[in-house]
Short mmCIF file of C-alpha atoms in Angstrom, two decimals:
data_model
loop_
_atom_site.label_atom_id
_atom_site.label_comp_id
_atom_site.label_asym_id
_atom_site.label_seq_id
_atom_site.Cartn_x
_atom_site.Cartn_y
_atom_site.Cartn_z
CA MET Z 141 0.63 -82.41 -4.42
CA PRO Z 142 1.88 -79.87 -6.24
CA LYS Z 143 0.41 -76.28 -5.94
CA ILE Z 144 -2.39 -76.18 -8.18
CA VAL Z 145 -1.15 -72.21 -10.22
CA ASP Z 146 -4.38 -69.42 -10.48
CA HIS Z 147 -3.48 -68.04 -13.64
CA ASP Z 148 -6.15 -65.73 -14.08
CA GLU Z 149 -5.51 -64.26 -10.14
CA ARG Z 150 -1.72 -63.85 -10.95
CA ARG Z 151 -2.53 -62.21 -14.47
CA GLU Z 152 -5.07 -59.77 -12.03
CA ARG Z 153 -3.14 -59.28 -9.84
CA ILE Z 154 -0.69 -57.67 -11.72
CA VAL Z 155 -3.61 -55.31 -14.11
CA GLU Z 156 -4.18 -54.26 -10.84
CA ILE Z 157 -0.88 -52.58 -10.39
CA VAL Z 158 -0.35 -51.51 -13.66
CA ALA Z 159 -4.17 -49.35 -13.45
CA GLU Z 160 -3.03 -48.05 -9.75
CA MET Z 161 0.79 -46.98 -11.54
CA LEU Z 162 -1.26 -44.93 -15.19
CA ALA Z 163 -3.70 -43.74 -12.50
CA THR Z 164 -1.11 -41.93 -10.43
CA VAL Z 165 2.15 -41.38 -12.33
CA GLY Z 166 1.59 -42.11 -15.78
CA ALA Z 167 2.34 -44.73 -18.41
CA GLU Z 168 5.89 -43.35 -18.99
CA LYS Z 169 6.62 -43.73 -15.39
CA THR Z 170 4.80 -47.44 -15.42
CA THR Z 171 7.91 -49.57 -16.67
CA ILE Z 172 8.02 -53.42 -15.60
CA ARG Z 173 10.53 -52.74 -13.48
CA GLU Z 174 9.22 -51.09 -11.37
CA ILE Z 175 6.19 -53.64 -11.97
CA ALA Z 176 7.56 -55.59 -10.64
CA ARG Z 177 8.50 -53.82 -7.96
CA GLN Z 178 6.14 -53.34 -6.79
CA SER Z 179 3.51 -56.58 -7.24
CA GLY Z 180 6.59 -58.44 -5.29
CA TYR Z 181 6.90 -60.68 -8.93
CA SER Z 182 10.60 -60.63 -10.52
CA ARG Z 183 11.00 -59.21 -14.45
CA GLY Z 184 10.97 -62.31 -16.06
CA PHE Z 185 7.65 -63.45 -13.96
CA ILE Z 186 5.98 -60.69 -15.37
CA GLU Z 187 6.72 -61.20 -18.87
CA HIS Z 188 5.61 -64.59 -18.97
CA TYR Z 189 1.77 -62.97 -18.53
CA PHE Z 190 2.68 -60.23 -20.48
CA HIS Z 191 4.85 -60.06 -24.26
CA ASP Z 192 4.81 -56.36 -22.98
CA LYS Z 193 4.28 -52.87 -21.81
CA GLU Z 194 1.77 -52.21 -24.31
CA GLU Z 195 -0.05 -55.36 -23.89
CA LEU Z 196 -0.02 -54.63 -20.21
CA ILE Z 197 -2.13 -51.14 -20.78
CA SER Z 198 -3.81 -52.59 -22.88
CA LYS Z 199 -5.38 -55.60 -20.71
CA THR Z 200 -5.81 -53.31 -18.06
CA ILE Z 201 -8.07 -51.17 -20.12
CA ARG Z 202 -10.54 -53.77 -20.56
CA TRP Z 203 -10.57 -54.84 -17.37
CA ILE Z 204 -10.88 -51.58 -16.19
CA ASN Z 205 -13.91 -51.04 -18.79
CA GLU Z 206 -15.06 -54.38 -17.93
CA ARG Z 207 -15.11 -53.11 -14.35
CA SER Z 208 -17.05 -50.17 -15.23
CA LEU Z 209 -20.13 -52.14 -16.90
CA GLN Z 210 -20.84 -54.30 -14.48
CA ARG Z 211 -20.64 -51.22 -11.62
CA VAL Z 212 -23.55 -50.24 -14.53
CA ASN Z 213 -25.11 -54.36 -14.51
CA GLU Z 214 -24.99 -54.51 -11.11
CA ALA Z 215 -26.72 -50.52 -10.24
CA LEU Z 216 -29.54 -51.37 -13.26
CA ASP Z 217 -31.75 -53.75 -10.55
CA GLY Z 218 -34.38 -53.99 -13.38
CA LYS Z 219 -34.27 -50.60 -15.12
CA THR Z 220 -34.86 -49.78 -18.80
CA GLY Z 221 -34.72 -47.94 -21.04
CA LEU Z 222 -34.42 -43.78 -20.14
CA ALA Z 223 -33.72 -44.89 -16.88
CA ALA Z 224 -31.05 -46.98 -17.29
CA LEU Z 225 -29.46 -44.59 -19.73
CA ARG Z 226 -29.00 -42.34 -16.96
CA THR Z 227 -27.62 -45.11 -14.81
CA PHE Z 228 -25.29 -45.96 -17.25
CA ASN Z 229 -24.15 -42.08 -17.93
CA GLU Z 230 -24.04 -41.26 -14.21
CA LEU Z 231 -21.93 -44.74 -13.51
CA THR Z 232 -19.59 -43.58 -16.44
CA LEU Z 233 -18.82 -39.62 -15.43
CA PRO Z 234 -15.94 -39.19 -13.10
CA ILE Z 235 -17.47 -38.77 -10.83
CA THR Z 236 -16.41 -40.70 -8.00
CA PRO Z 237 -12.41 -41.87 -6.81
CA GLU Z 238 -12.33 -44.61 -8.56
CA ALA Z 239 -14.04 -43.64 -12.35
CA ARG Z 240 -11.72 -40.54 -12.39
CA ASN Z 241 -8.79 -43.29 -11.82
CA GLU Z 242 -10.19 -44.93 -14.64
CA TRP Z 243 -10.74 -42.37 -16.89
CA LYS Z 244 -7.71 -41.33 -16.32
CA ILE Z 245 -6.01 -44.59 -17.66
CA ARG Z 246 -8.64 -44.77 -21.05
CA MET Z 247 -7.24 -41.02 -22.09
CA GLN Z 248 -3.67 -42.35 -21.30
CA PHE Z 249 -4.73 -45.04 -23.28
CA TRP Z 250 -6.27 -43.15 -26.14
CA GLY Z 251 -3.13 -40.99 -26.92
CA LEU Z 252 -1.79 -44.56 -27.96
CA ALA Z 253 -4.45 -45.45 -29.92
CA ALA Z 254 -4.23 -41.87 -31.55
CA VAL Z 255 -0.58 -43.04 -33.19
CA SER Z 256 -1.43 -47.15 -33.01
CA ASP Z 257 -2.93 -48.85 -35.95
CA GLU Z 258 -3.14 -51.69 -33.69
CA HIS Z 259 -4.30 -49.51 -30.76
CA ARG Z 260 -6.83 -47.89 -32.60
CA ARG Z 261 -8.37 -50.62 -34.30
CA GLU Z 262 -9.28 -51.98 -30.96
CA GLN Z 263 -10.13 -49.10 -29.63
CA SER Z 264 -12.34 -48.37 -32.20
CA LYS Z 265 -13.95 -51.95 -31.64
CA ARG Z 266 -14.78 -50.53 -28.04
CA ILE Z 267 -16.48 -47.39 -29.63
CA HIS Z 268 -18.75 -49.81 -31.22
CA VAL Z 269 -19.78 -51.34 -27.44
CA SER Z 270 -20.59 -48.05 -25.72
CA GLU Z 271 -22.43 -47.40 -29.44
CA LYS Z 272 -24.85 -50.34 -29.27
CA ILE Z 273 -25.24 -50.65 -25.26
CA ILE Z 274 -26.45 -47.33 -25.57
CA ILE Z 275 -28.64 -47.90 -28.83
CA GLY Z 276 -29.59 -50.94 -26.47
CA TYR Z 277 -31.21 -48.45 -24.15
CA LEU Z 278 -32.92 -46.65 -26.62
CA GLU Z 279 -34.79 -49.80 -28.45
CA GLN Z 280 -35.53 -50.46 -24.48
CA ALA Z 281 -36.40 -46.54 -25.03
CA GLN Z 282 -38.92 -47.42 -27.51
CA GLU Z 283 -40.40 -50.50 -26.22
CA ASN Z 284 -41.50 -48.50 -22.91
CA GLY Z 285 -43.35 -45.71 -25.03
CA GLU Z 286 -40.53 -43.01 -24.00
CA LEU Z 287 -38.84 -42.27 -26.84
CA GLU Z 288 -41.19 -42.17 -30.73
CA LYS Z 289 -40.97 -45.02 -32.84
CA SER Z 290 -40.13 -43.27 -35.83
CA ILE Z 291 -36.74 -41.67 -34.62
CA ASP Z 292 -32.84 -42.65 -35.90
CA LEU Z 293 -31.56 -44.42 -33.19
CA GLU Z 294 -27.33 -44.53 -34.31
CA PRO Z 295 -26.92 -40.72 -35.35
CA LEU Z 296 -28.16 -40.51 -31.44
CA ALA Z 297 -26.52 -42.41 -29.77
CA HIS Z 298 -24.04 -41.36 -31.83
CA SER Z 299 -24.39 -37.83 -30.50
CA MET Z 300 -24.93 -38.96 -26.68
CA LEU Z 301 -21.87 -41.04 -26.49
CA HIS Z 302 -19.72 -38.35 -27.97
CA ARG Z 303 -20.90 -36.07 -25.34
CA LEU Z 304 -20.24 -38.74 -22.59
CA TYR Z 305 -16.85 -38.72 -23.96
CA GLY Z 306 -16.62 -35.13 -24.52
CA LEU Z 307 -17.46 -34.18 -20.53
CA GLY Z 308 -15.55 -37.31 -18.86
CA CYS Z 309 -12.58 -35.83 -20.42
CA ASN Z 310 -13.09 -32.34 -19.38
CA ALA Z 311 -13.72 -33.53 -15.86
CA ILE Z 312 -10.43 -35.01 -15.40
CA LEU Z 313 -9.06 -32.01 -17.23
CA ARG Z 314 -10.50 -29.21 -15.23
CA PRO Z 315 -11.53 -30.53 -11.85
CA THR Z 316 -12.45 -28.17 -9.61
CA TYR Z 317 -14.99 -26.53 -12.13
CA PHE Z 318 -16.89 -30.00 -13.42
CA THR Z 319 -17.60 -31.55 -9.34
CA ARG Z 320 -19.49 -34.54 -9.44
CA GLN Z 321 -23.35 -31.85 -9.27
CA ARG Z 322 -22.03 -29.72 -12.49
CA GLN Z 323 -21.27 -33.58 -14.40
CA LEU Z 324 -24.58 -35.02 -13.68
CA GLN Z 325 -26.03 -31.41 -14.32
CA ALA Z 326 -24.60 -31.88 -17.56
CA ASP Z 327 -25.53 -35.07 -18.66
CA HIS Z 328 -28.80 -34.37 -16.61
CA THR Z 329 -29.60 -31.71 -19.59
CA VAL Z 330 -28.27 -34.99 -23.07
CA ALA Z 331 -31.49 -36.17 -20.84
CA ALA Z 332 -33.55 -33.76 -21.26
CA ASP Z 333 -32.50 -33.64 -25.13
CA VAL Z 334 -33.12 -37.34 -25.45
CA GLY Z 335 -36.39 -36.29 -23.83
CA ARG Z 336 -37.98 -33.26 -26.45
CA HIS Z 337 -38.58 -36.33 -28.58
CA HIS Z 338 -41.06 -37.46 -26.32
CA GLY Z 339 -42.20 -33.95 -25.44
CA GLN Z 340 -40.65 -34.48 -21.85
CA GLY Z 341 -37.68 -32.21 -22.38
CA ALA Z 342 -39.22 -28.26 -20.87
CA GLU Z 343 -39.55 -29.67 -17.65
CA HIS Z 344 -36.41 -31.59 -17.59
CA ALA Z 345 -34.24 -28.58 -18.79
CA ARG Z 346 -36.45 -26.04 -16.32
CA HIS Z 347 -35.29 -28.25 -13.48
CA ALA Z 348 -31.63 -28.71 -14.26
CA ARG Z 349 -30.74 -25.00 -14.72
CA HIS Z 350 -32.38 -24.07 -11.39
CA GLN Z 351 -30.17 -27.08 -9.24
CA HIS Z 352 -27.22 -24.44 -9.00
CA PRO Z 353 -24.37 -25.99 -6.80
CA THR Z 354 -23.36 -23.83 -3.56
CA ASP Z 355 -20.12 -23.04 -2.68
CA ALA Z 356 -19.75 -25.36 0.35
CA GLN Z 357 -21.60 -28.14 -2.23
CA LEU Z 358 -18.82 -28.01 -4.31
CA GLY Z 359 -15.90 -27.98 -1.66
CA GLY Z 360 -17.38 -31.26 -0.08
CA GLU Z 361 -17.52 -32.48 -4.24
CA LEU Z 362 -14.02 -31.72 -4.03
CA ALA Z 363 -13.00 -32.69 -0.78
CA HIS Z 364 -14.49 -35.90 -2.30
CA LEU Z 365 -12.28 -36.26 -5.52
CA GLY Z 366 -8.75 -35.54 -3.40
CA VAL Z 367 -8.50 -32.22 -5.56
CA GLU Z 368 -8.53 -28.30 -2.91
CA ALA Z 369 -9.50 -25.18 -4.35
CA ALA Z 370 -9.37 -21.57 -2.77
CA PRO Z 371 -12.47 -20.99 -1.00
CA ALA Z 372 -12.49 -17.74 -3.73
CA ALA Z 373 -11.93 -20.19 -6.95
CA LEU Z 374 -14.55 -21.33 -6.06
CA GLY Z 375 -16.82 -17.70 -5.81
CA VAL Z 376 -15.33 -17.39 -9.62
CA ASP Z 377 -16.32 -20.89 -11.12
CA ARG Z 378 -19.64 -20.18 -9.05
CA ALA Z 379 -20.56 -17.05 -10.91
CA PHE Z 380 -18.98 -18.78 -14.26
CA ASP Z 381 -21.35 -21.84 -13.59
CA ILE Z 382 -25.17 -19.59 -14.13
CA ALA Z 383 -23.60 -18.01 -17.28
CA ALA Z 384 -22.35 -21.24 -18.89
CA ILE Z 385 -24.99 -23.89 -17.79
CA ASP Z 386 -27.99 -21.23 -18.17
CA THR Z 387 -27.18 -19.65 -21.15
CA VAL Z 388 -24.25 -22.30 -23.04
CA MET Z 389 -26.15 -25.41 -22.24
CA VAL Z 390 -29.81 -24.03 -22.53
CA ASP Z 391 -28.81 -22.45 -25.79
CA ALA Z 392 -27.63 -25.15 -27.06
CA LEU Z 393 -30.11 -27.73 -26.09
CA ALA Z 394 -32.32 -25.38 -28.52
CA ASN Z 395 -30.20 -25.68 -31.35
CA ARG Z 396 -29.60 -29.31 -30.26
CA THR Z 397 -25.16 -28.70 -30.81
CA ALA Z 398 -23.10 -30.32 -28.43
CA VAL Z 399 -20.60 -27.93 -27.74
CA TRP Z 400 -18.68 -29.37 -24.18
CA TYR Z 401 -16.11 -27.60 -24.63
CA ALA Z 402 -17.23 -24.16 -25.56
CA PHE Z 403 -16.52 -23.76 -21.22
CA ASP Z 404 -12.97 -22.22 -21.52
#
């Protein structure tokens, strides 16, 4: 009896290896030859399933995004509206080693999309899907009475997604500063911004402002992500945290502007 070959399983195994390589050594060193070496498959075997390296990277992006969305769906557990939106944001942000690796891969693909019409169109579709997901949660919030019915949800969803992308990129580029707690703190400030439409923002903003992480908490979070930082550096960042989060973020919230890049 001929052996039954699970082609989908083989494809996923190859994509898993590519994801690990992209997150650890980058796109330049993720060659078909090295993928073959690490997977134990021949080069011809890999090229039977994927035409070239760009297709491999594209399939890998799709795979990590599907995994990310699956995590969100599993964690929702009946949540709707703003509660579901908070869960979506928190599980999308790079606050765990797994999510950090996913963001490293995304950012490399975005570089390809900047110079490739095909990848740009593909990425545009992904952004559109993300916007629709956020709009869906905001529509639930309106139905739940959490947001006013008169609010135009599309520009609000665009703004929230832009802030999420900016925060995620900053967390990858400045991991010793944008720790898990600081990312969540920034996300809660965005949630407060949304809540302002229904008179909830002031309380949320006050709550976010007074949750400054201690040096010990920051050190623990950095260790969790595999990032090392000297105690002195933590002290400098902590002092900057109070100035940046309390002043820049809250001022931005009051002025309804997105200034996530102003932290530098």
